Amino acid sequence: MSEEHDHHNAPPSEPAQRVKALEQLLVEKGLVNSQALDELIDTYERRIGPRNGARVIARAWTDPEYRKRLFENAAKAIEELGFPPGPQGEHMMVVENTPRTHNMVVCTLCSCYPWSVLGLPPVWYKSTAYRARAVSDPRGLLSEFGVDVGGKEIRVWDSSSEMRYLVMPERPAGSESLSEDELAELVTRDSMIGTGLPKSAARRARETNRAAK
Amino acid sequence: MSEEHDHHNAPPSEPAQRVKALEQLLVEKGLVNSQALDELIDTYERRIGPRNGARVIARAWTDPEYRKRLFENAAKAIEELGFPPGPQGEHMMVVENTPRTHNMVVCTLCSCYPWSVLGLPPVWYKSTAYRARAVSDPRGLLSEFGVDVGGKEIRVWDSSSEMRYLVMPERPAGSESLSEDELAELVTRDSMIGTGLPKSAARRARETNRAAK
Amino acid sequence: MNGVHDLGGMHGFGPVIREPNEPVFHSEWEQRVFAMALTAMGRRVWNVDEFRRAIECMPPARYLAATYYEKWLHALESLLLEKGAVTPEELLSGHAAAPAPAKGTGPLDGGGGDVESFDSSAVKLRFDKSFKPRFKPGDRVVARNLNPKHHTRLPRYARGKRGVIRYDQGVFIFPDTHAHGQGAKPQHVYTVAFEAKELWGADHKERASVYLDCWDNYLERAAVMPAARPAIKSAGRARMAKPAAKVRAAAGRAKKGRKR
Amino acid sequence: MNGVHDLGGMHGFGPVIREPNEPVFHSEWEQRVFAMALTAMGRRVWNVDEFRRAIECMPPARYLAATYYEKWLHALESLLLEKGAVTPEELLSGHAAAPAPAKGTGPLDGGGGDVESFDSSAVKLRFDKSFKPRFKPGDRVVARNLNPKHHTRLPRYARGKRGVIRYDQGVFIFPDTHAHGQGAKPQHVYTVAFEAKELWGADHKERASVYLDCWDNYLERAAVMPAARPAIKSAGRARMAKPAAKVRAAAGRAKKGRKR
């Protein structure tokens, strides 16, 4: 085998082992505290996730004053609902889908994502395939996701800076009678990334019925 | 582990095993003949190599008429010396180093190389590192190869087509008294790729003396 | 750095594969890596630009084969070494030979969950009026043809391409220097709209555009367009004007006194 | 195809490592792969453009990790499958379930060493005067901004860049179609000189240029240069004129009757 091969591919040891040794070392160094790490993990596993973003969108759909504040200063309006900016959430902008425009978010250079409202990103968002194709083939990609945006212009937001983007989907037709809590159930994670659309009110009704049985 | 990982990295079985099975299969199919393969391998291991190119350059340094024919139709002039064009040698162009210009050859998209005069390329020529850097950092790369071309303009030939390029180095000073055969000993493979310079007459003399002892 | 991490517009990576009911983490070591990296960043042992730079410096074949948290682990280890916080021997043994140097490590409160902001995202800086914008929404610009060996956030697909400034997002730290300990160089970041045809060629049929955040240093004012390049249609501009104006109103409030 | 194989101008691949006294092959399987692939190509089971396309379709992380002959082996196996010459079961078992289909397999002479020309390199075609060149040496051109999903030999680093035609190399088969069974589309190939500054940006200090072979379809006539882009210095042109003229004389003889 040639150097071309050896040079770059010395396999590192198993991550689980390396990480165990690393934490032990950093605790000894006083750089981390295992209990603090536990709490941080718990925060991102349980407290921060797409339900945060769904609440923001549902509030904006129902409260014109909130909606206005959200467009004026997204991070501040999000904090109003009890979701602190935290890392990857300090500089937020909400981009609105309209009958003429569909928005979609990617980070081609790494995997920037609005943690404060969506939690940590799914694997597909971080995948090479998504990062490669979102900017050059958004329509093909949306169709793989089962999303047809018709003749709308697509705007792909490539999060190259510290700005984080949250898509405000169009409020589904037929959702007029739903409460803010019920509306939040329509707002999927993917609809806030722009790779999905909100659930219809009818689908939510079916799912609620099924769960009740 | 996630799909991101699994999707692209299912390790293929060991090449040696795969190749053995493959040859057996293709022989049974009548697509290849093992003896013909042996002869082909022998050709590229023993008959075709940088000594071919060195003979061409040495002849051109000593024979003005040959030199003229070489610039007019390189493949034909190379064939004159008994080196048939063969694959990767049918469309040849010789590019000449001068006091003002240094030429260097790469194939950024794969590893095209003038087989008929240089044989099969070395691993470094095919490496990602060489292919990546030759077009954007030729001077840095030359300096890693121990070559200083001073203030010369560097021309990097990126072999994207079926044209194959052979660099004619400048004839070393002090080589006036050498015969064509002796001159051929000065012409290294790298000097015909443009990542090296020919040996000096003095170095050749030292090497010859050492070998004689 | 023209690295393999710069994936926008690349082909050959296959379909996007989604995992139904995906968990937040896929294993315990992913959790620990995430939390350790975040803690170190919160304590400013390194900044987010250095962290991205460290990931991009992975050998290319390994970068493409690695999962997200394998990349984080690589960055975590290599930055701890780079900053002198640990030695290679300590990494291997998992035991400290010496306490960490004081530099860059704030007090540990043990409270968890309260990771400080990354310093790249300093909120005050963003609205600092002493940094004047060079461009205003509507300006036509061209992304510079930069090919630096250092970290940069200007992707290859945009270089040399013409676009229109849509938003002035305020003042941010410059990653190209900040990732290498060469200063913050704060400057305006603009969201620039590039039409798909401009990015991917006249044959590209899709009605789409890419909105890319560009630091001031990445941009030049566009010269008069040569005839070969189609001008951005004014219909397109009119269509975009409304939402732009709406959001811009917000920025305007915070940045009063700036000229448009 | 904007694939990872398109390496020109990339960073992060480390130093070029050379092996002293390197053998022609590093193992027996490399020898066999080389000879089998060459034989199949010589017998026109596939053409060289298909072979390159097959290599480029390797999963990107594997492409970058693979050695040269691992790439050849990948292409060999995938093209044999694609052409229906073997089945996946046969590849695994190493035994033929059926004889190969006759298509594309010329007679085996058993003589070895005499592999036919690859069909892309047909020598007659090259000097066929019925294909008129669109450009002549000295013409200013711009490489088109193409981003096809299919195979192409126009590297990303040259797209959208301005250069000068140095040589008309004659007529060649067009790889973009030929790699996909969509015809030979013969056309002129020109060697185009691109200055380093044009390719890598105005900051690029090196006195260098890249001579890249471009098929006619890759090029457009350059419009008037906008002021922002420095024109190629006439001193540079004069310097290049001599050797260009010398070699061109050769091409001129073969292609008499063509207009410059």
mmCIF file of N, CA and C in Angstrom, chain A residues 118-189:
data_model
loop_
_atom_site.group_PDB
_atom_site.id
_atom_site.type_symbol
_atom_site.label_atom_id
_atom_site.label_comp_id
_atom_site.label_asym_id
_atom_site.label_seq_id
_atom_site.Cartn_x
_atom_site.Cartn_y
_atom_site.Cartn_z
ATOM 1 N N LEU A 118 -34.747 25.128 17.884
ATOM 2 C CA LEU A 118 -34.927 23.803 17.270
ATOM 3 C C LEU A 118 -34.136 22.696 17.969
ATOM 4 N N GLY A 119 -33.333 23.057 18.971
ATOM 5 C CA GLY A 119 -32.479 22.043 19.602
ATOM 6 C C GLY A 119 -31.306 21.707 18.705
ATOM 7 N N LEU A 120 -30.717 20.560 18.926
ATOM 8 C CA LEU A 120 -29.572 20.153 18.107
ATOM 9 C C LEU A 120 -30.066 19.557 16.786
ATOM 10 N N PRO A 121 -29.297 19.752 15.723
ATOM 11 C CA PRO A 121 -29.784 19.339 14.394
ATOM 12 C C PRO A 121 -29.811 17.822 14.200
ATOM 13 N N PRO A 122 -30.723 17.335 13.371
ATOM 14 C CA PRO A 122 -30.737 15.906 13.032
ATOM 15 C C PRO A 122 -29.544 15.561 12.145
ATOM 16 N N VAL A 123 -29.238 14.285 12.057
ATOM 17 C CA VAL A 123 -28.076 13.838 11.285
ATOM 18 C C VAL A 123 -28.181 14.263 9.821
ATOM 19 N N TRP A 124 -29.378 14.192 9.234
ATOM 20 C CA TRP A 124 -29.467 14.537 7.808
ATOM 21 C C TRP A 124 -29.106 15.986 7.558
ATOM 22 N N TYR A 125 -29.423 16.865 8.499
ATOM 23 C CA TYR A 125 -29.105 18.282 8.310
ATOM 24 C C TYR A 125 -27.581 18.488 8.279
ATOM 25 N N LYS A 126 -26.881 17.632 9.021
ATOM 26 C CA LYS A 126 -25.422 17.723 9.114
ATOM 27 C C LYS A 126 -24.724 16.887 8.040
ATOM 28 N N SER A 127 -25.501 16.147 7.250
ATOM 29 C CA SER A 127 -24.894 15.209 6.298
ATOM 30 C C SER A 127 -24.258 15.952 5.121
ATOM 31 N N THR A 128 -23.256 15.317 4.550
ATOM 32 C CA THR A 128 -22.616 15.895 3.363
ATOM 33 C C THR A 128 -23.632 16.042 2.232
ATOM 34 N N ALA A 129 -24.555 15.095 2.113
ATOM 35 C CA ALA A 129 -25.522 15.133 1.015
ATOM 36 C C ALA A 129 -26.402 16.384 1.090
ATOM 37 N N TYR A 130 -26.914 16.679 2.275
ATOM 38 C CA TYR A 130 -27.780 17.859 2.407
ATOM 39 C C TYR A 130 -26.981 19.135 2.177
ATOM 40 N N ARG A 131 -25.825 19.207 2.807
ATOM 41 C CA ARG A 131 -25.009 20.417 2.685
ATOM 42 C C ARG A 131 -24.581 20.642 1.229
ATOM 43 N N ALA A 132 -24.320 19.573 0.494
ATOM 44 C CA ALA A 132 -23.879 19.706 -0.899
ATOM 45 C C ALA A 132 -25.017 20.189 -1.796
ATOM 46 N N ARG A 133 -26.199 19.613 -1.600
ATOM 47 C CA ARG A 133 -27.268 19.813 -2.582
ATOM 48 C C ARG A 133 -28.209 20.974 -2.305
ATOM 49 N N ALA A 134 -28.321 21.389 -1.044
ATOM 50 C CA ALA A 134 -29.359 22.386 -0.719
ATOM 51 C C ALA A 134 -29.217 23.658 -1.554
ATOM 52 N N VAL A 135 -27.998 24.110 -1.799
ATOM 53 C CA VAL A 135 -27.837 25.368 -2.524
ATOM 54 C C VAL A 135 -27.985 25.234 -4.041
ATOM 55 N N SER A 136 -27.687 24.051 -4.578
ATOM 56 C CA SER A 136 -27.717 23.937 -6.043
ATOM 57 C C SER A 136 -28.925 23.157 -6.545
ATOM 58 N N ASP A 137 -29.564 22.399 -5.691
ATOM 59 C CA ASP A 137 -30.694 21.581 -6.144
ATOM 60 C C ASP A 137 -31.809 21.555 -5.096
ATOM 61 N N PRO A 138 -32.240 22.738 -4.646
ATOM 62 C CA PRO A 138 -33.220 22.734 -3.548
ATOM 63 C C PRO A 138 -34.542 22.066 -3.934
ATOM 64 N N ARG A 139 -34.947 22.225 -5.196
ATOM 65 C CA ARG A 139 -36.245 21.672 -5.583
ATOM 66 C C ARG A 139 -36.197 20.141 -5.615
ATOM 67 N N GLY A 140 -35.076 19.601 -6.132
ATOM 68 C CA GLY A 140 -34.912 18.153 -6.153
ATOM 69 C C GLY A 140 -34.878 17.596 -4.739
ATOM 70 N N LEU A 141 -34.224 18.316 -3.879
ATOM 71 C CA LEU A 141 -34.109 17.891 -2.497
ATOM 72 C C LEU A 141 -35.469 17.938 -1.800
ATOM 73 N N LEU A 142 -36.205 19.019 -2.035
ATOM 74 C CA LEU A 142 -37.536 19.118 -1.426
ATOM 75 C C LEU A 142 -38.423 17.978 -1.910
ATOM 76 N N SER A 143 -38.283 17.624 -3.182
ATOM 77 C CA SER A 143 -39.158 16.561 -3.673
ATOM 78 C C SER A 143 -38.796 15.222 -3.024
ATOM 79 N N GLU A 144 -37.507 15.007 -2.724
ATOM 80 C CA GLU A 144 -37.149 13.814 -1.944
ATOM 81 C C GLU A 144 -37.769 13.830 -0.556
ATOM 82 N N PHE A 145 -37.953 15.028 -0.011
ATOM 83 C CA PHE A 145 -38.576 15.169 1.306
ATOM 84 C C PHE A 145 -40.114 15.127 1.182
ATOM 85 N N GLY A 146 -40.609 14.938 -0.037
ATOM 86 C CA GLY A 146 -42.053 14.889 -0.232
ATOM 87 C C GLY A 146 -42.730 16.248 -0.208
ATOM 88 N N VAL A 147 -41.947 17.282 -0.492
ATOM 89 C CA VAL A 147 -42.497 18.637 -0.432
ATOM 90 C C VAL A 147 -42.554 19.230 -1.837
ATOM 91 N N ASP A 148 -43.741 19.664 -2.235
ATOM 92 C CA ASP A 148 -43.904 20.312 -3.535
ATOM 93 C C ASP A 148 -44.277 21.770 -3.288
ATOM 94 N N VAL A 149 -43.400 22.675 -3.676
ATOM 95 C CA VAL A 149 -43.708 24.092 -3.455
ATOM 96 C C VAL A 149 -44.184 24.767 -4.739
ATOM 97 N N GLY A 150 -44.535 23.947 -5.731
ATOM 98 C CA GLY A 150 -45.093 24.482 -6.975
ATOM 99 C C GLY A 150 -44.156 25.471 -7.632
ATOM 100 N N GLY A 151 -44.701 26.561 -8.121
ATOM 101 C CA GLY A 151 -43.895 27.527 -8.854
ATOM 102 C C GLY A 151 -43.246 28.580 -7.978
ATOM 103 N N LYS A 152 -43.318 28.400 -6.668
ATOM 104 C CA LYS A 152 -42.727 29.412 -5.776
ATOM 105 C C LYS A 152 -41.235 29.597 -6.034
ATOM 106 N N GLU A 153 -40.777 30.814 -5.808
ATOM 107 C CA GLU A 153 -39.333 31.033 -5.795
ATOM 108 C C GLU A 153 -38.780 30.440 -4.505
ATOM 109 N N ILE A 154 -37.666 29.720 -4.638
ATOM 110 C CA ILE A 154 -37.057 29.171 -3.432
ATOM 111 C C ILE A 154 -35.879 30.044 -3.022
ATOM 112 N N ARG A 155 -35.870 30.403 -1.734
ATOM 113 C CA ARG A 155 -34.706 31.106 -1.179
ATOM 114 C C ARG A 155 -34.010 30.175 -0.215
ATOM 115 N N VAL A 156 -32.762 29.874 -0.545
ATOM 116 C CA VAL A 156 -31.975 29.013 0.329
ATOM 117 C C VAL A 156 -31.069 29.902 1.172
ATOM 118 N N TRP A 157 -31.222 29.823 2.478
ATOM 119 C CA TRP A 157 -30.393 30.619 3.388
ATOM 120 C C TRP A 157 -29.204 29.776 3.812
ATOM 121 N N ASP A 158 -28.015 30.169 3.369
ATOM 122 C CA ASP A 158 -26.803 29.437 3.747
ATOM 123 C C ASP A 158 -26.197 30.159 4.954
ATOM 124 N N SER A 159 -26.323 29.536 6.127
ATOM 125 C CA SER A 159 -25.910 30.172 7.401
ATOM 126 C C SER A 159 -24.405 30.212 7.533
ATOM 127 N N SER A 160 -23.771 31.081 6.777
ATOM 128 C CA SER A 160 -22.307 31.149 6.836
ATOM 129 C C SER A 160 -21.821 31.998 7.997
ATOM 130 N N SER A 161 -22.685 32.866 8.547
ATOM 131 C CA SER A 161 -22.259 33.763 9.636
ATOM 132 C C SER A 161 -22.844 33.294 10.958
ATOM 133 N N GLU A 162 -22.814 34.155 11.985
ATOM 134 C CA GLU A 162 -23.416 33.806 13.276
ATOM 135 C C GLU A 162 -24.919 34.081 13.301
ATOM 136 N N MET A 163 -25.490 34.540 12.195
ATOM 137 C CA MET A 163 -26.948 34.696 12.101
ATOM 138 C C MET A 163 -27.572 33.303 11.997
ATOM 139 N N ARG A 164 -28.665 33.110 12.699
ATOM 140 C CA ARG A 164 -29.386 31.839 12.613
ATOM 141 C C ARG A 164 -30.790 32.118 12.093
ATOM 142 N N TYR A 165 -31.257 31.244 11.208
ATOM 143 C CA TYR A 165 -32.514 31.494 10.518
ATOM 144 C C TYR A 165 -33.581 30.485 10.915
ATOM 145 N N LEU A 166 -34.788 30.997 11.162
ATOM 146 C CA LEU A 166 -35.933 30.154 11.473
ATOM 147 C C LEU A 166 -37.009 30.460 10.437
ATOM 148 N N VAL A 167 -37.492 29.427 9.790
ATOM 149 C CA VAL A 167 -38.527 29.633 8.770
ATOM 150 C C VAL A 167 -39.905 29.689 9.442
ATOM 151 N N MET A 168 -40.672 30.707 9.095
ATOM 152 C CA MET A 168 -42.066 30.757 9.526
ATOM 153 C C MET A 168 -42.924 30.209 8.387
ATOM 154 N N PRO A 169 -43.452 28.994 8.559
ATOM 155 C CA PRO A 169 -44.274 28.433 7.477
ATOM 156 C C PRO A 169 -45.586 29.206 7.355
ATOM 157 N N GLU A 170 -46.254 29.014 6.223
ATOM 158 C CA GLU A 170 -47.586 29.602 6.071
ATOM 159 C C GLU A 170 -48.562 28.860 6.982
ATOM 160 N N ARG A 171 -49.446 29.592 7.608
ATOM 161 C CA ARG A 171 -50.438 28.951 8.477
ATOM 162 C C ARG A 171 -51.376 28.131 7.612
ATOM 163 N N PRO A 172 -51.546 26.840 7.939
ATOM 164 C CA PRO A 172 -52.349 25.976 7.066
ATOM 165 C C PRO A 172 -53.790 26.458 6.956
ATOM 166 N N ALA A 173 -54.319 26.329 5.764
ATOM 167 C CA ALA A 173 -55.748 26.621 5.556
ATOM 168 C C ALA A 173 -56.551 25.659 6.428
ATOM 169 N N GLY A 174 -57.680 26.094 6.927
ATOM 170 C CA GLY A 174 -58.532 25.224 7.748
ATOM 171 C C GLY A 174 -58.126 25.184 9.201
ATOM 172 N N SER A 175 -57.136 26.004 9.582
ATOM 173 C CA SER A 175 -56.665 25.972 10.968
ATOM 174 C C SER A 175 -57.235 27.144 11.767
ATOM 175 N N GLU A 176 -58.228 27.836 11.179
ATOM 176 C CA GLU A 176 -58.751 29.064 11.780
ATOM 177 C C GLU A 176 -59.271 28.870 13.201
ATOM 178 N N SER A 177 -59.889 27.707 13.442
ATOM 179 C CA SER A 177 -60.548 27.527 14.737
ATOM 180 C C SER A 177 -59.605 26.977 15.807
ATOM 181 N N LEU A 178 -58.362 26.659 15.428
ATOM 182 C CA LEU A 178 -57.463 26.026 16.407
ATOM 183 C C LEU A 178 -56.901 27.043 17.401
ATOM 184 N N SER A 179 -56.652 26.549 18.604
ATOM 185 C CA SER A 179 -56.024 27.383 19.635
ATOM 186 C C SER A 179 -54.525 27.477 19.366
ATOM 187 N N GLU A 180 -53.860 28.348 20.106
ATOM 188 C CA GLU A 180 -52.419 28.495 19.939
ATOM 189 C C GLU A 180 -51.707 27.174 20.234
ATOM 190 N N ASP A 181 -52.137 26.471 21.300
ATOM 191 C CA ASP A 181 -51.520 25.178 21.623
ATOM 192 C C ASP A 181 -51.744 24.169 20.500
ATOM 193 N N GLU A 182 -52.925 24.178 19.959
ATOM 194 C CA GLU A 182 -53.233 23.235 18.873
ATOM 195 C C GLU A 182 -52.435 23.587 17.619
ATOM 196 N N LEU A 183 -52.302 24.859 17.366
ATOM 197 C CA LEU A 183 -51.512 25.290 16.200
ATOM 198 C C LEU A 183 -50.054 24.840 16.347
ATOM 199 N N ALA A 184 -49.543 24.924 17.564
ATOM 200 C CA ALA A 184 -48.143 24.530 17.787
ATOM 201 C C ALA A 184 -47.924 23.073 17.388
ATOM 202 N N GLU A 185 -48.974 22.260 17.516
ATOM 203 C CA GLU A 185 -48.849 20.857 17.131
ATOM 204 C C GLU A 185 -48.716 20.673 15.611
ATOM 205 N N LEU A 186 -49.134 21.669 14.867
ATOM 206 C CA LEU A 186 -49.014 21.580 13.396
ATOM 207 C C LEU A 186 -47.585 21.886 12.918
ATOM 208 N N VAL A 187 -46.851 22.587 13.769
ATOM 209 C CA VAL A 187 -45.550 23.117 13.322
ATOM 210 C C VAL A 187 -44.453 22.076 13.544
ATOM 211 N N THR A 188 -44.046 21.421 12.488
ATOM 212 C CA THR A 188 -43.008 20.399 12.592
ATOM 213 C C THR A 188 -41.623 21.039 12.549
ATOM 214 N N ARG A 189 -40.653 20.282 13.027
ATOM 215 C CA ARG A 189 -39.270 20.754 12.942
ATOM 216 C C ARG A 189 -38.920 21.090 11.492
#
